[in-house]
Short mmCIF file of C-alpha atoms in Angstrom, two decimals:
data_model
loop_
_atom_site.label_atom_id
_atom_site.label_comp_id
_atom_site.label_asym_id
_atom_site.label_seq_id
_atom_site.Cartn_x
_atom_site.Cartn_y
_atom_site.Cartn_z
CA UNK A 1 15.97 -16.17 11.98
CA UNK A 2 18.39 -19.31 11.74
CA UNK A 3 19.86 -21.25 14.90
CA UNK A 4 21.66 -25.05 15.04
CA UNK A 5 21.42 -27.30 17.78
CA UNK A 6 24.37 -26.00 19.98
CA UNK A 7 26.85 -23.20 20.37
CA UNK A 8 30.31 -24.68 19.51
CA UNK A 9 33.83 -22.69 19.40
CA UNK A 10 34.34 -23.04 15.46
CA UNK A 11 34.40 -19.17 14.99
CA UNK A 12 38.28 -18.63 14.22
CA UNK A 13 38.14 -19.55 10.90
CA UNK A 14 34.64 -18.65 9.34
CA UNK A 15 35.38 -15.27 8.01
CA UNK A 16 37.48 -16.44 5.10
CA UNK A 17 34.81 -18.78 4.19
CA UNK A 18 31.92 -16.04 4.66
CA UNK A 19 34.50 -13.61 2.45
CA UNK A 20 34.83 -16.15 -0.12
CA UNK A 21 31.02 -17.05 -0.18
CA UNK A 22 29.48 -13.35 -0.36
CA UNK A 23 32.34 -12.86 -3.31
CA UNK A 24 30.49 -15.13 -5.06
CA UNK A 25 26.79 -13.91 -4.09
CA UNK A 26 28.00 -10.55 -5.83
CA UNK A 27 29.20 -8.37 -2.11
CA UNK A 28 31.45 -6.39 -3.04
CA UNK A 29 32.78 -5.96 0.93
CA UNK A 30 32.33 -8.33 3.93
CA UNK A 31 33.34 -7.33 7.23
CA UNK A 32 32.66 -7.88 10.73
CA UNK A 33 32.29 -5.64 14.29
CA UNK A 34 31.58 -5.89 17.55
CA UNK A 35 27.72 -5.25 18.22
CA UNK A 36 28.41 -5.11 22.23
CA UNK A 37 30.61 -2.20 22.28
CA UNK A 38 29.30 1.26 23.28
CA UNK A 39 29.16 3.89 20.97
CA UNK A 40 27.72 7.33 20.59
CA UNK A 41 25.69 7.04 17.74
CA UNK A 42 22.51 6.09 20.05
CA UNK A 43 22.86 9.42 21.58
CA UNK A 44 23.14 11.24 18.49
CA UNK A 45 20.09 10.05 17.12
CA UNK A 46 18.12 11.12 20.22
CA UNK A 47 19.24 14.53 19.37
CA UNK A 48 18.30 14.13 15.64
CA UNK A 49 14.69 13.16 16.76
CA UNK A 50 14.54 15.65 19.81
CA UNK A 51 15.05 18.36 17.47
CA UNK A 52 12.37 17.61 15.18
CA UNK A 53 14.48 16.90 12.04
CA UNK A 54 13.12 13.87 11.45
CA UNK A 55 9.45 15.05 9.91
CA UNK A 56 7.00 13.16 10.11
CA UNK A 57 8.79 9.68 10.25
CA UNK A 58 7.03 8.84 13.04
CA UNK A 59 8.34 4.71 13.24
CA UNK A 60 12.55 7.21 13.60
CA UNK A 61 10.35 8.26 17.26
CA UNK A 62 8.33 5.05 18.61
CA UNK A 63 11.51 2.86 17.55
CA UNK A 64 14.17 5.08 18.94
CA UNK A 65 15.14 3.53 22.29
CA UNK A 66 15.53 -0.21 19.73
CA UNK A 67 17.63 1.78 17.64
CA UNK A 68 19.96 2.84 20.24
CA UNK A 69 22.56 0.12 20.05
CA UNK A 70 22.09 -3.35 18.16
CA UNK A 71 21.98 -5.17 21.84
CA UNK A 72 18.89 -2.68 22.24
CA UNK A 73 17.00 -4.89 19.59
CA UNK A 74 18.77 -8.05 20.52
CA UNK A 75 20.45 -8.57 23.79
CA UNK A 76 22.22 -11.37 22.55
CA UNK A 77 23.96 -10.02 19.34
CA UNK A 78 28.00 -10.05 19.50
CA UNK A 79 28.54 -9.63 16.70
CA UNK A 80 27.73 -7.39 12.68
CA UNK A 81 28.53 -9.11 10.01
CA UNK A 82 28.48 -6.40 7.50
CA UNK A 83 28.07 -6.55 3.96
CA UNK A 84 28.05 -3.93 1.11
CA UNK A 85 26.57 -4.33 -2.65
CA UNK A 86 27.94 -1.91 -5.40
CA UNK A 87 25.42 -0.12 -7.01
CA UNK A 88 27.39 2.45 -9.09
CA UNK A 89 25.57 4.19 -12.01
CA UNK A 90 27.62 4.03 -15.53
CA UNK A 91 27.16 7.87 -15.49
CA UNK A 92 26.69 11.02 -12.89
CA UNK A 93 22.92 10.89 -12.55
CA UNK A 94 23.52 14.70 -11.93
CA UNK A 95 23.27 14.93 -16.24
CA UNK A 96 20.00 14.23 -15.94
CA UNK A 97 18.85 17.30 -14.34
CA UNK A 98 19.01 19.55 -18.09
CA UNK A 99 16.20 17.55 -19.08
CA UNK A 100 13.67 19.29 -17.51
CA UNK A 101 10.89 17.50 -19.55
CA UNK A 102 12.03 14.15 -17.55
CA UNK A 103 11.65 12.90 -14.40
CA UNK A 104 14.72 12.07 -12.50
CA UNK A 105 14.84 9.11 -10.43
CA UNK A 106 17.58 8.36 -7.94
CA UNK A 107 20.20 5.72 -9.24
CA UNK A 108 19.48 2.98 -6.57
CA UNK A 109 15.92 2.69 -7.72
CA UNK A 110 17.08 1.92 -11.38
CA UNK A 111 16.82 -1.56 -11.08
CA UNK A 112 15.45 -4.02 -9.21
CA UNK A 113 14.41 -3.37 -5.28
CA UNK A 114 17.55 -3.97 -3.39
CA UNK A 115 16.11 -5.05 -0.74
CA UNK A 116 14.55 -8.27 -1.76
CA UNK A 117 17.84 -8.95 -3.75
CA UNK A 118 20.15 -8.39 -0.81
CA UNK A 119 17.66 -10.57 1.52
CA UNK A 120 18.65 -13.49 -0.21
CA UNK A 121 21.79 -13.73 -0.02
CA UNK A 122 21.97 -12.79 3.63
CA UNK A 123 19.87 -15.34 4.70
CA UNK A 124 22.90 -17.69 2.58
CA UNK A 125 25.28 -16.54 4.29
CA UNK A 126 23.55 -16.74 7.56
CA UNK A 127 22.78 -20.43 6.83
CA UNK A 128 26.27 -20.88 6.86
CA UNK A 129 27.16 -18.80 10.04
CA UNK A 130 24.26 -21.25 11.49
CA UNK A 131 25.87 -24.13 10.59
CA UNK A 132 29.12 -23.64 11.78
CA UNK A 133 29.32 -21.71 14.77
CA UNK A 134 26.00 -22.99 16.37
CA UNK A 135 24.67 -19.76 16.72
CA UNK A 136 21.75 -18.09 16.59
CA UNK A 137 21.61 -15.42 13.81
CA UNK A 138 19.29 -12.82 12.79
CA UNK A 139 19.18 -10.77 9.14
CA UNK A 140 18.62 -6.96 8.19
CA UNK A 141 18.33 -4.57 5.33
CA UNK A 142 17.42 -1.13 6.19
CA UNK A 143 13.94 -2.68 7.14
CA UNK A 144 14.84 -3.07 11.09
CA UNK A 145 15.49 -0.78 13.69
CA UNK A 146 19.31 -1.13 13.27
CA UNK A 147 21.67 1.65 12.52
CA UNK A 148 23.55 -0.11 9.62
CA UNK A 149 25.97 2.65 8.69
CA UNK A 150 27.72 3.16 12.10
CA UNK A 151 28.02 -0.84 11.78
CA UNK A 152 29.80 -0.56 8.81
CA UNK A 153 32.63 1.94 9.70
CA UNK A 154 33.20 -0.27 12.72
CA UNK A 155 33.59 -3.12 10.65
CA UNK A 156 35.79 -0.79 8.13
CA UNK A 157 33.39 -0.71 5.02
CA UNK A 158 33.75 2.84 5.16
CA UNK A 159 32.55 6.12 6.89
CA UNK A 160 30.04 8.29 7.51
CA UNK A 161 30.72 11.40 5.55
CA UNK A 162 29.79 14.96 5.95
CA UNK A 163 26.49 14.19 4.27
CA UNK A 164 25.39 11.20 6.62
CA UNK A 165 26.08 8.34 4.42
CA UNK A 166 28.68 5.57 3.70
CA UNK A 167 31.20 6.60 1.97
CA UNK A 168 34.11 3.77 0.79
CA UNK A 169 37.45 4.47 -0.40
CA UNK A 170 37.40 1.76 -2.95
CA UNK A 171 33.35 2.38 -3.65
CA UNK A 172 32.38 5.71 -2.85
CA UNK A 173 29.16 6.45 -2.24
CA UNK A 174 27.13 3.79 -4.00
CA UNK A 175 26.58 0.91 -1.54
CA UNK A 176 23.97 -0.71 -0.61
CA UNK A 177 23.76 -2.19 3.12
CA UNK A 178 22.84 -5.74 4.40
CA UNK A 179 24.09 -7.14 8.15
CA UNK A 180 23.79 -10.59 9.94
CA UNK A 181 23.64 -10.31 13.51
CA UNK A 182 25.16 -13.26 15.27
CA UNK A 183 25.48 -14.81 18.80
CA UNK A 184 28.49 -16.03 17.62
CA UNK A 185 31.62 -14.10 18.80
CA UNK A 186 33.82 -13.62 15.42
CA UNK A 187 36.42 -11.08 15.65
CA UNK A 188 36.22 -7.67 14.69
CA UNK A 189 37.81 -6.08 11.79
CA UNK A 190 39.48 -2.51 12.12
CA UNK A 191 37.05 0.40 11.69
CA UNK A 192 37.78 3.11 9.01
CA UNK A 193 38.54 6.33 9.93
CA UNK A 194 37.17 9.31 8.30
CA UNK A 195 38.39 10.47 4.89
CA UNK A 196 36.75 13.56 4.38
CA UNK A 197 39.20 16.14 5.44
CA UNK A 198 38.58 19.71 4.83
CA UNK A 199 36.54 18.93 1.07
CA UNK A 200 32.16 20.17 1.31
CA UNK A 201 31.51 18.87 -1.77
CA UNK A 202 28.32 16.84 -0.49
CA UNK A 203 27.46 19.53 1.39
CA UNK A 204 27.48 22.99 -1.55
CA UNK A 205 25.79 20.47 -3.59
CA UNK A 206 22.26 20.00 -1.78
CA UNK A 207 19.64 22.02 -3.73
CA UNK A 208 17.60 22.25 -0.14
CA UNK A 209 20.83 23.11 2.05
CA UNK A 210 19.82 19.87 4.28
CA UNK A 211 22.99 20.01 6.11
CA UNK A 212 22.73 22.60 9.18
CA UNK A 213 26.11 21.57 10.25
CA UNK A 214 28.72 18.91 8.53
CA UNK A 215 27.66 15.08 9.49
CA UNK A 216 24.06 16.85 10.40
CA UNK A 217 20.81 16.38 8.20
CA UNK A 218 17.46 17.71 8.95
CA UNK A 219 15.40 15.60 7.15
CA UNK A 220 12.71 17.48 7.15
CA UNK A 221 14.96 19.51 3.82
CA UNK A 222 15.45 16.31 2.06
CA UNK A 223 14.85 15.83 -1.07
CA UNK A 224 14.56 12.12 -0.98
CA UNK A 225 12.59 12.55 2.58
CA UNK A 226 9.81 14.83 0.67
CA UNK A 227 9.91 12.68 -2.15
CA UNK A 228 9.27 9.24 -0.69
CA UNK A 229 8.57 10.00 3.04
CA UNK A 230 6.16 12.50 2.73
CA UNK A 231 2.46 12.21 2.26
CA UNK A 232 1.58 16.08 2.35
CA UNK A 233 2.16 18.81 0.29
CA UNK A 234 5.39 19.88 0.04
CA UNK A 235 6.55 23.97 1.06
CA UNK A 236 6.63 26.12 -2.08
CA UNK A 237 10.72 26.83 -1.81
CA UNK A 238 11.62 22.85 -1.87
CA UNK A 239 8.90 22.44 -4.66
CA UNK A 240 10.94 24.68 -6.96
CA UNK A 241 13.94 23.19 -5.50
CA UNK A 242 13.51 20.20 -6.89
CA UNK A 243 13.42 20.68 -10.32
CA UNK A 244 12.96 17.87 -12.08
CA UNK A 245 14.24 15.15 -9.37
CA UNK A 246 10.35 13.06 -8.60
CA UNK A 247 12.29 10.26 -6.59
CA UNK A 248 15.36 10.37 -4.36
CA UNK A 249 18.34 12.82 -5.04
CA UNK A 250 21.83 11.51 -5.80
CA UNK A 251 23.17 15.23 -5.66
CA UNK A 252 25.13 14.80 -2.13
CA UNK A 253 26.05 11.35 -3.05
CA UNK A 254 27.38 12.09 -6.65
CA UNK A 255 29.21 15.16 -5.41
CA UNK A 256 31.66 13.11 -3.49
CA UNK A 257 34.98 12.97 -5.06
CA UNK A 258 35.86 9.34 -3.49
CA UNK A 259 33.04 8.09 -6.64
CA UNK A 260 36.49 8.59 -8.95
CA UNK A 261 37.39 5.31 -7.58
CA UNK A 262 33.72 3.61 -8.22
CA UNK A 263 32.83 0.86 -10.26
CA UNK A 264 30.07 0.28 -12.45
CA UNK A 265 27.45 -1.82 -10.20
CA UNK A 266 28.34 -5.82 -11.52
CA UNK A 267 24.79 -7.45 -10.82
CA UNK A 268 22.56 -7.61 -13.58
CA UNK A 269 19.10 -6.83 -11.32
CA UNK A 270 20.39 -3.51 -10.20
CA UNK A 271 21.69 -2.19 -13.73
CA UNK A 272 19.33 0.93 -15.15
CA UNK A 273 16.21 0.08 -16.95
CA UNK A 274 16.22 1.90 -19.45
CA UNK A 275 11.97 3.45 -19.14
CA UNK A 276 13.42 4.19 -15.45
CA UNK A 277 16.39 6.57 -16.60
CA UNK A 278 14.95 9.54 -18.24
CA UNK A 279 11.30 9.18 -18.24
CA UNK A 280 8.91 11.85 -19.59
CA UNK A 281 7.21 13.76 -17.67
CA UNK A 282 3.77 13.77 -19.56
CA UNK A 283 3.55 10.18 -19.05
CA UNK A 284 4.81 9.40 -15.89
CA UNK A 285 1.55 12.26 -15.13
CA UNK A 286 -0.88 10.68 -16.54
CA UNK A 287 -0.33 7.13 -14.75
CA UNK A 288 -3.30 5.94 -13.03
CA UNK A 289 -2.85 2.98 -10.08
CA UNK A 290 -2.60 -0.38 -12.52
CA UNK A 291 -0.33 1.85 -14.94
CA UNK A 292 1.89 2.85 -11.95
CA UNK A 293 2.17 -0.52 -10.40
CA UNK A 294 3.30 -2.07 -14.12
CA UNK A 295 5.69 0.01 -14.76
CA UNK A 296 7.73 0.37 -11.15
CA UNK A 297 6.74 -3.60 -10.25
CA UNK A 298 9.85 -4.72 -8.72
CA UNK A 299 10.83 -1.72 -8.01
CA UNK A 300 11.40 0.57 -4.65
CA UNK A 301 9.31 3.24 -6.21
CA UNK A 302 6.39 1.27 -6.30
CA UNK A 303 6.73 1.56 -2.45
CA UNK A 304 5.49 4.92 -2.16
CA UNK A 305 2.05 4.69 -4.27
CA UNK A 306 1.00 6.43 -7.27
CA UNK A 307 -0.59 9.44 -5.39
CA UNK A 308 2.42 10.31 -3.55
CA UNK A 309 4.32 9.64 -6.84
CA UNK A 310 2.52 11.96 -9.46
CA UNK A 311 2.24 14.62 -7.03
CA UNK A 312 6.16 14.63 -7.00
CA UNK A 313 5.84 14.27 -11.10
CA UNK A 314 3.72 17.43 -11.23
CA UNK A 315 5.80 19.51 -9.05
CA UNK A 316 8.79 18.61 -11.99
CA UNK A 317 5.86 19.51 -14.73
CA UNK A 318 5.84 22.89 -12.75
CA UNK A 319 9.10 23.46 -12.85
CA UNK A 320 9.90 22.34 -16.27
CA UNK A 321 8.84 25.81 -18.43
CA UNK A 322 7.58 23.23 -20.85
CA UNK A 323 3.91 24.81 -22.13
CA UNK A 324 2.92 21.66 -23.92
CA UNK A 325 2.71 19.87 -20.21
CA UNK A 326 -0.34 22.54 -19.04
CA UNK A 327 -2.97 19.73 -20.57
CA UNK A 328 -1.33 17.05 -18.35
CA UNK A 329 -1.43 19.63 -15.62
CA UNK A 330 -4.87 20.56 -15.97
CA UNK A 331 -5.92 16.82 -16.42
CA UNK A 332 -4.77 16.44 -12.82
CA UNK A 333 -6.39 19.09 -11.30
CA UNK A 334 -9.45 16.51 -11.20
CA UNK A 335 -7.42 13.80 -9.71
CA UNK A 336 -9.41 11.84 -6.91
CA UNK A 337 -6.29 13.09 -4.78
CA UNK A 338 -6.20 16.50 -3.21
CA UNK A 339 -2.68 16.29 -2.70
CA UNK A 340 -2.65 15.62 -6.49
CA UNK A 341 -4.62 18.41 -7.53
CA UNK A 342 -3.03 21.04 -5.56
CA UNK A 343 0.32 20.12 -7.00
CA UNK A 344 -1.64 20.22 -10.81
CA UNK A 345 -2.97 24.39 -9.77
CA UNK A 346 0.70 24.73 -8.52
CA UNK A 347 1.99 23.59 -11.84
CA UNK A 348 -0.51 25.14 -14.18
CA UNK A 349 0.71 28.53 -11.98
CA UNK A 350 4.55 27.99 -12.75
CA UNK A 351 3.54 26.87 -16.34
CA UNK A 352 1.01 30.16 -16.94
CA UNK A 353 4.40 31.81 -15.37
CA UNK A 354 6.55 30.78 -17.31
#
């Protein structure tokens, strides 16, 4: 949190000079809203959580009336200065569903974690909103209770497609999220209006069929819920659903055709490493906790822990028809983890199977 000594009226011309600034920090959009206006999108959410389709993110339930409306978390906000990060992959991450004998790993967790990286550089930028307006400021990244993609079609980054997420004419779907709440009254940009017309690509594309209705996700379907979200076993049907995807799924994302007008993501710390793109299945198995931490550090995957992690790698060994994975599989089924093991028996079924 940021504040200078008093509130002055300098806010008429500070959005060329934020523009100009998170150019330079590598933002490939920066746009402001209102954060006092009403809006649905509280309302909606109550019914996402009412109905269950959250799982077992338990934080969506006990943080839900903060979530409501950014004034909800912070009476004083006025106003969402929104920013957006390409993070475009230099192919469709789709191609790397043939190889069943790798894991596939969704395209924002390539690289570095985003969230540290975008942190940064907000807190820059809010330095400068500081500074010259007087204001008090505040700084997110998908860590708050703040609904950051209503924010950003307000502000015009984009809008919230059939699948849920951002989706930008000049971007498509590969942003990643930051926003500075301010005291400070800037003025708004227009909002976006929706793009998305009469096309369900994002939606026939889900291997789970998350979508119960278009703009409507039951999480509790999700591949990249089940994958990071969820401790427990997973139900057989989205174990075999999942094929060889052990983190995240880019297949709603990917599908959209707004990515023909993507870019390659510029900044170096989010570009692919290359262990992270297509990584074999027999070793990403056999990771114990120190082996895990190496190889994700820096990471968002490193987030979840290796339990959680090689249980997702074993359902992909299951699924894979590869027979020279059953003595990784069977090397598992004396993991310290139960969740571990049963996923190694499930596997060493689909394997014997197969």
């Amino acid at each position: 949190m940021y504040a200078a000594p008093a509130l002055q009226d300098r806010t008429s011309d500070i959005r060329p000079v934020l523009r100009a600034r998170a150019e330079a920090l590598g933002f490939a959009a920066c746009r402001f809203a209102s954060a006092g206006e009403p809006w649905v999108e509280g309302a909606r959410l109550a019914e996402f959580v009412g109905e269950g389709r959250h799982g077992t993110m338990g934080w969506m339930e006990t943080t839900l009336e903060r979530r409501s409306h950014p004034r909800a978390m912070w009476s004083d906000a006025r106003t969402a200065i929104v920013l957006g990060m390409n993070y475009g992959p230099d192919e469709d991450p789709r191609a790397a569903l043939e190889d069943r004998s790798a894991g596939v790993i969704s395209c924002y967790a390539w690289g570095d974690d985003y969230h540290e990286l975008i942190k940064g550089r907000l807190k820059d930028l809010a330095g400068i909103v500081a500074r010259e307006t007087g204001a008090e400021v505040k700084v997110f990244v998908d860590t708050a209770p703040l609904m950051e993609k209503p924010l950003a079609q307000r502000a015009g980054l984009g809008w919230q497609g059939k699948h849920t997420n951002l989706v930008s004419r000049e971007h498509g779907s590969w942003l990643f999220l930051g926003v500075i709440l301010s005291a400070a009254e800037i003025a708004p940009d227009s909002a976006e209006a929706d793009h998305c017309g009469s096309c369900r690509a994002c939606l026939d594309a889900c291997p789970t069929a998350a979508f119960p209705a278009p703009y409507q996700l039951d999480a509790r379907r999700c591949l990249s819920y089940l994958t990071i979200e969820h401790a427990g076993p997973w139900p057989e049907e989205f174990r075999v659903a999942a094929g060889n995807r052990i983190y995240g799924c880019d297949d709603c994302l990917a599908a959209c055709p707004w990515n023909k007008f993507a870019a390659e993501a510029r900044e170096m710390r989010l570009q692919a490493r290359p262990e992270l793109k297509a990584p074999r299945l027999a070793e990403l198995a056999a990771l114990d906790d120190a082996a895990f931490r190496e190889l994700f550090r820096k990471s968002p995957v490193k987030r979840i822990g290796r339990d959680r992690f090689v249980r997702n790698v074993l359902y992909a060994v299951g699924n894979s028809g590869d027979a020279s994975l059953k003595p990784v599989a069977l090397a598992r089924a004396q993991d310290a983890d139960p969740v571990v093991r049963d996923a190694a028996l499930w596997a060493l079924q689909r394997l014997e199977a197969a």
